[in-house]
Amino acid sequence: MSSHTGVSQASLLQEEYRLGPLVEMYQTQVTRSGNLVFGGMLIFLVLYLCGLITPIEVMLFPLISASFSSSSLLLMVMMFGFPLLLILVSCSFLFWLFRKDRLWATPIRRKIVVSLYAGGIVYHEGRKQQVVTWEQIRFVERLAIRRWKTLLRYYKLKMDNQTELALLVVIAHVEELGAAIEREVNKRLLPEVLARYTAHKPITFTGLCLNQEGISNSAETLPWHEVEQVILSVEALTIKERGIAKEWLTAPITQFRNACLLEALLEHIKEEKGLVVRERR
């Protein structure tokens, strides 16, 4: 019911903002790992809380009831009321925790639906609805979070009006969604970046500067012919200098706003100067 409502509301917003045809829909999907984590936590909580009311307390309950007095009433509250209150508080906290969890898509996780259109996206989560057109996006940030031993990529969009929107890993195929958004950002911004590069003007990213001659950080410049290879991974950018074992630069990918533009520029330089650019998962 709520899913259909979200879709219909997204359609209305699509017409209002003229986002064009629907391309794809992405949404939270309960995963096996989400079920295991939620079920395991629930079982642990139940077993732990059941241990708060011991068999001795249960056997003493008839004796307390038979000799009912104000003192025994207080004892009953202490023996049974406090554990029940703790159970209620713990269950409420567990519900709140998994309702908005950023890592695990559990059975009680609030549903997120992201509708991808030719002209932008419509984000729907609970009562929150947000329309983002491609022209509104100023930065796309690549972020990473670890689930077990796997490093997962997710994204944060920053708009011209200073609002932000996180596309979390609980959204199924969020990397596919993020890649689609990055392609649209590149379509709009990459021509200007390449024009500046061709005109021998510096292209700056946070802590990094690229031009026709080479790449610079705050300390030194490395000419392109001295670059052995550039490695892009989920969490880092690594640059190796020829003949040097130690990396010339290792920087977290989160450092670079619009890392998609940096990657596209490096691919252009790769074709122009024979630069070795590798992507590592």
mmCIF file of C-alpha atoms in Angstrom:
data_model
loop_
_atom_site.group_PDB
_atom_site.id
_atom_site.type_symbol
_atom_site.label_atom_id
_atom_site.label_comp_id
_atom_site.label_asym_id
_atom_site.label_seq_id
_atom_site.Cartn_x
_atom_site.Cartn_y
_atom_site.Cartn_z
ATOM 1 C CA MET A 1 0.000 0.000 0.000
ATOM 2 C CA SER A 2 2.684 2.483 1.039
ATOM 3 C CA SER A 3 4.863 1.446 -1.907
ATOM 4 C CA HIS A 4 2.043 2.170 -4.383
ATOM 5 C CA THR A 5 1.397 5.490 -2.646
ATOM 6 C CA GLY A 6 5.072 6.433 -2.947
ATOM 7 C CA VAL A 7 5.078 5.556 -6.652
ATOM 8 C CA SER A 8 1.933 7.613 -7.367
ATOM 9 C CA GLN A 9 3.327 10.599 -5.443
ATOM 10 C CA ALA A 10 6.604 10.311 -7.344
ATOM 11 C CA SER A 11 4.646 10.353 -10.613
ATOM 12 C CA LEU A 12 2.879 13.553 -9.585
ATOM 13 C CA LEU A 13 6.201 15.171 -8.675
ATOM 14 C CA GLN A 14 7.680 13.981 -11.963
ATOM 15 C CA GLU A 15 4.944 15.813 -13.858
ATOM 16 C CA GLU A 16 5.315 18.939 -11.716
ATOM 17 C CA TYR A 17 9.091 19.176 -12.158
ATOM 18 C CA ARG A 18 9.107 17.852 -15.748
ATOM 19 C CA LEU A 19 11.654 15.157 -15.047
ATOM 20 C CA GLY A 20 10.898 13.243 -18.202
ATOM 21 C CA PRO A 21 10.337 9.496 -18.566
ATOM 22 C CA LEU A 22 10.988 7.027 -15.763
ATOM 23 C CA VAL A 23 14.256 5.145 -16.252
ATOM 24 C CA GLU A 24 14.439 2.843 -13.216
ATOM 25 C CA MET A 25 13.271 2.450 -9.635
ATOM 26 C CA TYR A 26 15.481 1.567 -6.697
ATOM 27 C CA GLN A 27 14.296 0.650 -3.213
ATOM 28 C CA THR A 28 15.241 -1.053 0.017
ATOM 29 C CA GLN A 29 15.032 -4.829 -0.079
ATOM 30 C CA VAL A 30 15.338 -7.036 2.984
ATOM 31 C CA THR A 31 18.508 -9.087 2.618
ATOM 32 C CA ARG A 32 19.517 -12.413 4.148
ATOM 33 C CA SER A 33 22.203 -10.674 6.201
ATOM 34 C CA GLY A 34 19.604 -8.144 7.388
ATOM 35 C CA ASN A 35 17.317 -10.962 8.516
ATOM 36 C CA LEU A 36 20.207 -12.704 10.288
ATOM 37 C CA VAL A 37 21.341 -9.563 12.121
ATOM 38 C CA PHE A 38 17.820 -8.578 13.154
ATOM 39 C CA GLY A 39 16.856 -12.123 14.158
ATOM 40 C CA GLY A 40 20.089 -12.634 16.073
ATOM 41 C CA MET A 41 19.702 -9.383 17.989
ATOM 42 C CA LEU A 42 16.070 -10.188 18.764
ATOM 43 C CA ILE A 43 16.899 -13.669 20.078
ATOM 44 C CA PHE A 44 19.774 -12.296 22.155
ATOM 45 C CA LEU A 45 17.523 -9.600 23.616
ATOM 46 C CA VAL A 46 14.749 -12.064 24.467
ATOM 47 C CA LEU A 47 17.151 -14.521 26.125
ATOM 48 C CA TYR A 48 18.875 -11.742 28.043
ATOM 49 C CA LEU A 49 15.657 -10.185 29.256
ATOM 50 C CA CYS A 50 14.143 -13.543 30.179
ATOM 51 C CA GLY A 51 17.099 -13.989 32.494
ATOM 52 C CA LEU A 52 16.022 -10.887 34.428
ATOM 53 C CA ILE A 53 12.978 -12.739 35.836
ATOM 54 C CA THR A 54 14.432 -15.837 37.461
ATOM 55 C CA PRO A 55 12.513 -19.008 38.380
ATOM 56 C CA ILE A 56 12.931 -18.127 42.075
ATOM 57 C CA GLU A 57 11.038 -14.881 41.520
ATOM 58 C CA VAL A 58 8.240 -16.772 39.773
ATOM 59 C CA MET A 59 7.955 -19.240 42.713
ATOM 60 C CA LEU A 60 7.886 -16.397 45.221
ATOM 61 C CA PHE A 61 5.040 -14.637 43.443
ATOM 62 C CA PRO A 62 2.195 -16.662 45.136
ATOM 63 C CA LEU A 63 3.715 -16.057 48.588
ATOM 64 C CA ILE A 64 3.938 -12.345 47.941
ATOM 65 C CA SER A 65 0.334 -12.244 46.692
ATOM 66 C CA ALA A 66 -0.911 -14.149 49.782
ATOM 67 C CA SER A 67 0.654 -11.724 52.232
ATOM 68 C CA PHE A 68 -0.307 -8.608 50.336
ATOM 69 C CA SER A 69 0.937 -5.417 51.955
ATOM 70 C CA SER A 70 2.492 -2.143 50.931
ATOM 71 C CA SER A 71 5.970 -3.558 51.419
ATOM 72 C CA SER A 72 5.196 -6.666 49.386
ATOM 73 C CA LEU A 73 3.676 -4.481 46.686
ATOM 74 C CA LEU A 74 6.934 -2.545 46.476
ATOM 75 C CA LEU A 75 8.807 -5.827 46.286
ATOM 76 C CA MET A 76 6.542 -7.001 43.460
ATOM 77 C CA VAL A 77 7.201 -3.808 41.538
ATOM 78 C CA MET A 78 10.930 -4.253 41.999
ATOM 79 C CA MET A 79 10.852 -7.942 41.026
ATOM 80 C CA PHE A 80 8.532 -7.731 38.038
ATOM 81 C CA GLY A 81 7.910 -4.093 37.175
ATOM 82 C CA PHE A 82 11.513 -3.126 36.600
ATOM 83 C CA PRO A 83 12.308 -6.074 34.288
ATOM 84 C CA LEU A 84 9.107 -5.437 32.315
ATOM 85 C CA LEU A 85 9.975 -1.763 32.001
ATOM 86 C CA LEU A 86 13.462 -2.703 30.834
ATOM 87 C CA ILE A 87 11.964 -5.077 28.269
ATOM 88 C CA LEU A 88 9.702 -2.309 26.968
ATOM 89 C CA VAL A 89 12.538 0.226 26.752
ATOM 90 C CA SER A 90 14.906 -2.277 25.103
ATOM 91 C CA CYS A 91 12.324 -3.322 22.508
ATOM 92 C CA SER A 92 11.530 0.317 21.733
ATOM 93 C CA PHE A 93 15.218 1.104 21.310
ATOM 94 C CA LEU A 94 15.742 -1.960 19.093
ATOM 95 C CA PHE A 95 12.783 -0.945 16.916
ATOM 96 C CA TRP A 96 14.081 2.626 16.585
ATOM 97 C CA LEU A 97 17.614 1.397 15.844
ATOM 98 C CA PHE A 98 16.640 -0.921 13.010
ATOM 99 C CA ARG A 99 13.890 1.346 11.690
ATOM 100 C CA LYS A 100 16.469 3.846 10.429
ATOM 101 C CA ASP A 101 19.555 1.668 10.194
ATOM 102 C CA ARG A 102 22.050 2.876 7.583
ATOM 103 C CA LEU A 103 23.736 -0.480 7.005
ATOM 104 C CA TRP A 104 21.239 -3.332 7.338
ATOM 105 C CA ALA A 105 17.990 -3.720 5.388
ATOM 106 C CA THR A 106 15.994 -5.509 8.102
ATOM 107 C CA PRO A 107 12.281 -6.479 8.067
ATOM 108 C CA ILE A 108 11.352 -3.343 10.035
ATOM 109 C CA ARG A 109 13.622 -0.916 8.122
ATOM 110 C CA ARG A 110 11.647 2.070 6.844
ATOM 111 C CA LYS A 111 11.219 1.700 3.105
ATOM 112 C CA ILE A 112 13.144 3.938 0.731
ATOM 113 C CA VAL A 113 12.082 4.333 -2.899
ATOM 114 C CA VAL A 114 14.213 6.291 -5.371
ATOM 115 C CA SER A 115 12.706 6.899 -8.796
ATOM 116 C CA LEU A 116 15.298 7.659 -11.464
ATOM 117 C CA TYR A 117 14.047 9.834 -14.313
ATOM 118 C CA ALA A 118 15.748 11.244 -17.383
ATOM 119 C CA GLY A 119 15.853 14.670 -15.719
ATOM 120 C CA GLY A 120 16.516 13.813 -12.077
ATOM 121 C CA ILE A 121 15.399 11.668 -9.154
ATOM 122 C CA VAL A 122 12.532 11.551 -6.654
ATOM 123 C CA TYR A 123 13.480 10.278 -3.190
ATOM 124 C CA HIS A 124 10.745 8.916 -0.909
ATOM 125 C CA GLU A 125 11.263 7.679 2.672
ATOM 126 C CA GLY A 126 8.363 7.698 5.111
ATOM 127 C CA ARG A 127 6.949 11.221 5.006
ATOM 128 C CA LYS A 128 10.097 12.622 3.455
ATOM 129 C CA GLN A 129 9.963 13.399 -0.250
ATOM 130 C CA GLN A 130 12.698 15.160 -2.158
ATOM 131 C CA VAL A 131 12.968 16.027 -5.828
ATOM 132 C CA VAL A 132 16.456 16.538 -7.248
ATOM 133 C CA THR A 133 17.053 17.658 -10.822
ATOM 134 C CA TRP A 134 20.458 17.202 -12.428
ATOM 135 C CA GLU A 135 20.970 20.970 -12.544
ATOM 136 C CA GLN A 136 20.557 21.223 -8.764
ATOM 137 C CA ILE A 137 23.394 18.824 -7.951
ATOM 138 C CA ARG A 138 26.616 20.603 -7.037
ATOM 139 C CA PHE A 139 28.637 17.707 -5.659
ATOM 140 C CA VAL A 140 28.430 13.924 -5.573
ATOM 141 C CA GLU A 141 30.481 12.408 -2.772
ATOM 142 C CA ARG A 142 31.568 8.778 -2.816
ATOM 143 C CA LEU A 143 31.493 7.257 0.650
ATOM 144 C CA ALA A 144 32.268 3.768 1.909
ATOM 145 C CA ILE A 145 31.116 1.622 4.789
ATOM 146 C CA ARG A 146 32.196 -1.871 5.817
ATOM 147 C CA ARG A 147 29.705 -4.716 6.155
ATOM 148 C CA TRP A 148 31.467 -7.753 7.573
ATOM 149 C CA LYS A 149 34.614 -7.927 5.397
ATOM 150 C CA THR A 150 33.117 -6.196 2.368
ATOM 151 C CA LEU A 151 33.590 -2.500 1.699
ATOM 152 C CA LEU A 152 30.431 -1.018 0.179
ATOM 153 C CA ARG A 153 30.085 2.262 -1.679
ATOM 154 C CA TYR A 154 27.264 4.704 -1.157
ATOM 155 C CA TYR A 155 26.716 8.330 -2.100
ATOM 156 C CA LYS A 156 25.838 11.744 -0.756
ATOM 157 C CA LEU A 157 24.409 14.466 -2.989
ATOM 158 C CA LYS A 158 24.927 18.123 -2.156
ATOM 159 C CA MET A 159 22.693 20.627 -3.876
ATOM 160 C CA ASP A 160 23.002 24.307 -4.772
ATOM 161 C CA ASN A 161 20.633 25.242 -1.945
ATOM 162 C CA GLN A 162 22.948 23.525 0.617
ATOM 163 C CA THR A 163 20.586 20.574 1.163
ATOM 164 C CA GLU A 164 22.003 17.041 1.230
ATOM 165 C CA LEU A 165 20.677 13.625 0.342
ATOM 166 C CA ALA A 166 22.337 10.333 1.307
ATOM 167 C CA LEU A 167 21.799 7.263 -0.878
ATOM 168 C CA LEU A 168 22.537 4.475 1.583
ATOM 169 C CA VAL A 169 23.687 0.899 1.068
ATOM 170 C CA VAL A 170 20.279 -0.366 2.233
ATOM 171 C CA ILE A 171 19.001 0.657 -1.218
ATOM 172 C CA ALA A 172 19.372 -2.333 -3.508
ATOM 173 C CA HIS A 173 21.839 -1.670 -6.374
ATOM 174 C CA VAL A 174 22.776 1.710 -4.939
ATOM 175 C CA GLU A 175 26.089 1.661 -6.857
ATOM 176 C CA GLU A 176 24.166 1.390 -10.111
ATOM 177 C CA LEU A 177 22.000 4.329 -9.050
ATOM 178 C CA GLY A 178 25.057 6.362 -8.007
ATOM 179 C CA ALA A 179 26.825 5.615 -11.294
ATOM 180 C CA ALA A 180 23.780 6.844 -13.233
ATOM 181 C CA ILE A 181 23.774 10.095 -11.242
ATOM 182 C CA GLU A 182 27.526 10.536 -11.772
ATOM 183 C CA ARG A 183 27.095 10.105 -15.527
ATOM 184 C CA GLU A 184 24.614 12.971 -15.539
ATOM 185 C CA VAL A 185 26.967 15.134 -13.454
ATOM 186 C CA ASN A 186 29.785 14.396 -15.915
ATOM 187 C CA LYS A 187 27.584 15.308 -18.876
ATOM 188 C CA ARG A 188 27.009 18.733 -17.362
ATOM 189 C CA LEU A 189 30.396 19.543 -15.813
ATOM 190 C CA LEU A 190 33.044 17.510 -17.654
ATOM 191 C CA PRO A 191 33.120 19.616 -20.881
ATOM 192 C CA GLU A 192 34.174 22.687 -18.877
ATOM 193 C CA VAL A 193 36.813 20.695 -16.978
ATOM 194 C CA LEU A 194 38.302 19.316 -20.215
ATOM 195 C CA ALA A 195 38.239 22.774 -21.787
ATOM 196 C CA ARG A 196 40.225 24.182 -18.861
ATOM 197 C CA TYR A 197 42.690 21.306 -19.025
ATOM 198 C CA THR A 198 43.185 21.739 -22.790
ATOM 199 C CA ALA A 199 43.774 25.458 -22.249
ATOM 200 C CA HIS A 200 46.642 24.585 -19.834
ATOM 201 C CA LYS A 201 44.685 25.824 -16.831
ATOM 202 C CA PRO A 202 44.942 23.973 -13.483
ATOM 203 C CA ILE A 203 42.094 21.698 -12.407
ATOM 204 C CA THR A 204 41.842 21.593 -8.621
ATOM 205 C CA PHE A 205 40.300 19.052 -6.305
ATOM 206 C CA THR A 206 40.696 19.043 -2.532
ATOM 207 C CA GLY A 207 44.440 18.690 -1.876
ATOM 208 C CA LEU A 208 45.196 17.931 -5.525
ATOM 209 C CA CYS A 209 45.905 19.895 -8.716
ATOM 210 C CA LEU A 210 46.141 18.528 -12.267
ATOM 211 C CA ASN A 211 47.362 20.217 -15.447
ATOM 212 C CA GLN A 212 49.080 19.357 -18.730
ATOM 213 C CA GLU A 213 52.473 18.986 -17.053
ATOM 214 C CA GLY A 214 51.614 16.748 -14.127
ATOM 215 C CA ILE A 215 49.845 16.311 -10.826
ATOM 216 C CA SER A 216 50.551 18.258 -7.629
ATOM 217 C CA ASN A 217 49.786 17.985 -3.963
ATOM 218 C CA SER A 218 50.560 20.555 -1.299
ATOM 219 C CA ALA A 219 54.226 19.490 -1.171
ATOM 220 C CA GLU A 220 55.428 18.712 -4.721
ATOM 221 C CA THR A 221 54.601 18.176 -8.374
ATOM 222 C CA LEU A 222 54.926 14.842 -10.153
ATOM 223 C CA PRO A 223 55.235 15.037 -13.973
ATOM 224 C CA TRP A 224 52.973 12.669 -15.902
ATOM 225 C CA HIS A 225 55.914 10.746 -17.389
ATOM 226 C CA GLU A 226 57.046 9.976 -13.807
ATOM 227 C CA VAL A 227 53.672 8.495 -12.843
ATOM 228 C CA GLU A 228 53.832 4.693 -12.899
ATOM 229 C CA GLN A 229 50.129 4.132 -12.263
ATOM 230 C CA VAL A 230 46.995 5.568 -10.684
ATOM 231 C CA ILE A 231 44.752 3.232 -8.688
ATOM 232 C CA LEU A 232 41.143 4.079 -7.840
ATOM 233 C CA SER A 233 39.460 1.916 -5.222
ATOM 234 C CA VAL A 234 36.249 2.126 -3.224
ATOM 235 C CA GLU A 235 38.002 3.953 -0.400
ATOM 236 C CA ALA A 236 41.208 5.514 -1.761
ATOM 237 C CA LEU A 237 43.117 7.156 -4.613
ATOM 238 C CA THR A 238 46.698 5.889 -4.892
ATOM 239 C CA ILE A 239 49.409 7.322 -7.153
ATOM 240 C CA LYS A 240 52.719 5.512 -7.624
ATOM 241 C CA GLU A 241 55.926 7.136 -8.844
ATOM 242 C CA ARG A 242 58.220 5.263 -11.226
ATOM 243 C CA GLY A 243 61.088 3.511 -9.505
ATOM 244 C CA ILE A 244 59.792 4.292 -6.014
ATOM 245 C CA ALA A 245 58.301 1.534 -3.878
ATOM 246 C CA LYS A 246 56.412 3.867 -1.551
ATOM 247 C CA GLU A 247 53.222 5.423 -2.890
ATOM 248 C CA TRP A 248 53.637 9.056 -3.923
ATOM 249 C CA LEU A 249 50.100 9.751 -2.736
ATOM 250 C CA THR A 250 47.367 7.831 -0.939
ATOM 251 C CA ALA A 251 44.234 9.827 -0.192
ATOM 252 C CA PRO A 252 40.752 8.752 0.905
ATOM 253 C CA ILE A 253 38.241 8.956 -1.917
ATOM 254 C CA THR A 254 35.932 10.880 0.423
ATOM 255 C CA GLN A 255 38.410 13.758 0.186
ATOM 256 C CA PHE A 256 37.388 14.479 -3.412
ATOM 257 C CA ARG A 257 34.044 16.037 -4.175
ATOM 258 C CA ASN A 258 32.841 14.913 -7.591
ATOM 259 C CA ALA A 259 35.334 12.060 -7.698
ATOM 260 C CA CYS A 260 33.553 11.049 -10.901
ATOM 261 C CA LEU A 261 34.995 14.182 -12.589
ATOM 262 C CA LEU A 262 38.478 13.351 -11.314
ATOM 263 C CA GLU A 263 38.129 9.804 -12.632
ATOM 264 C CA ALA A 264 36.903 11.031 -16.034
ATOM 265 C CA LEU A 265 39.765 13.542 -16.281
ATOM 266 C CA LEU A 266 42.303 10.836 -15.445
ATOM 267 C CA GLU A 267 40.795 8.640 -18.170
ATOM 268 C CA HIS A 268 41.234 11.522 -20.630
ATOM 269 C CA ILE A 269 44.872 11.962 -19.569
ATOM 270 C CA LYS A 270 45.323 8.201 -19.870
ATOM 271 C CA GLU A 271 44.376 8.331 -23.550
ATOM 272 C CA GLU A 272 46.438 11.464 -24.159
ATOM 273 C CA LYS A 273 49.649 10.568 -22.314
ATOM 274 C CA GLY A 274 49.469 6.795 -21.920
ATOM 275 C CA LEU A 275 48.801 7.035 -18.196
ATOM 276 C CA VAL A 276 48.055 3.722 -16.446
ATOM 277 C CA VAL A 277 44.751 4.033 -14.544
ATOM 278 C CA ARG A 278 43.357 1.006 -12.733
ATOM 279 C CA GLU A 279 40.229 0.456 -10.727
ATOM 280 C CA ARG A 280 40.463 -1.830 -7.709
ATOM 281 C CA ARG A 281 37.467 -3.312 -5.912
#
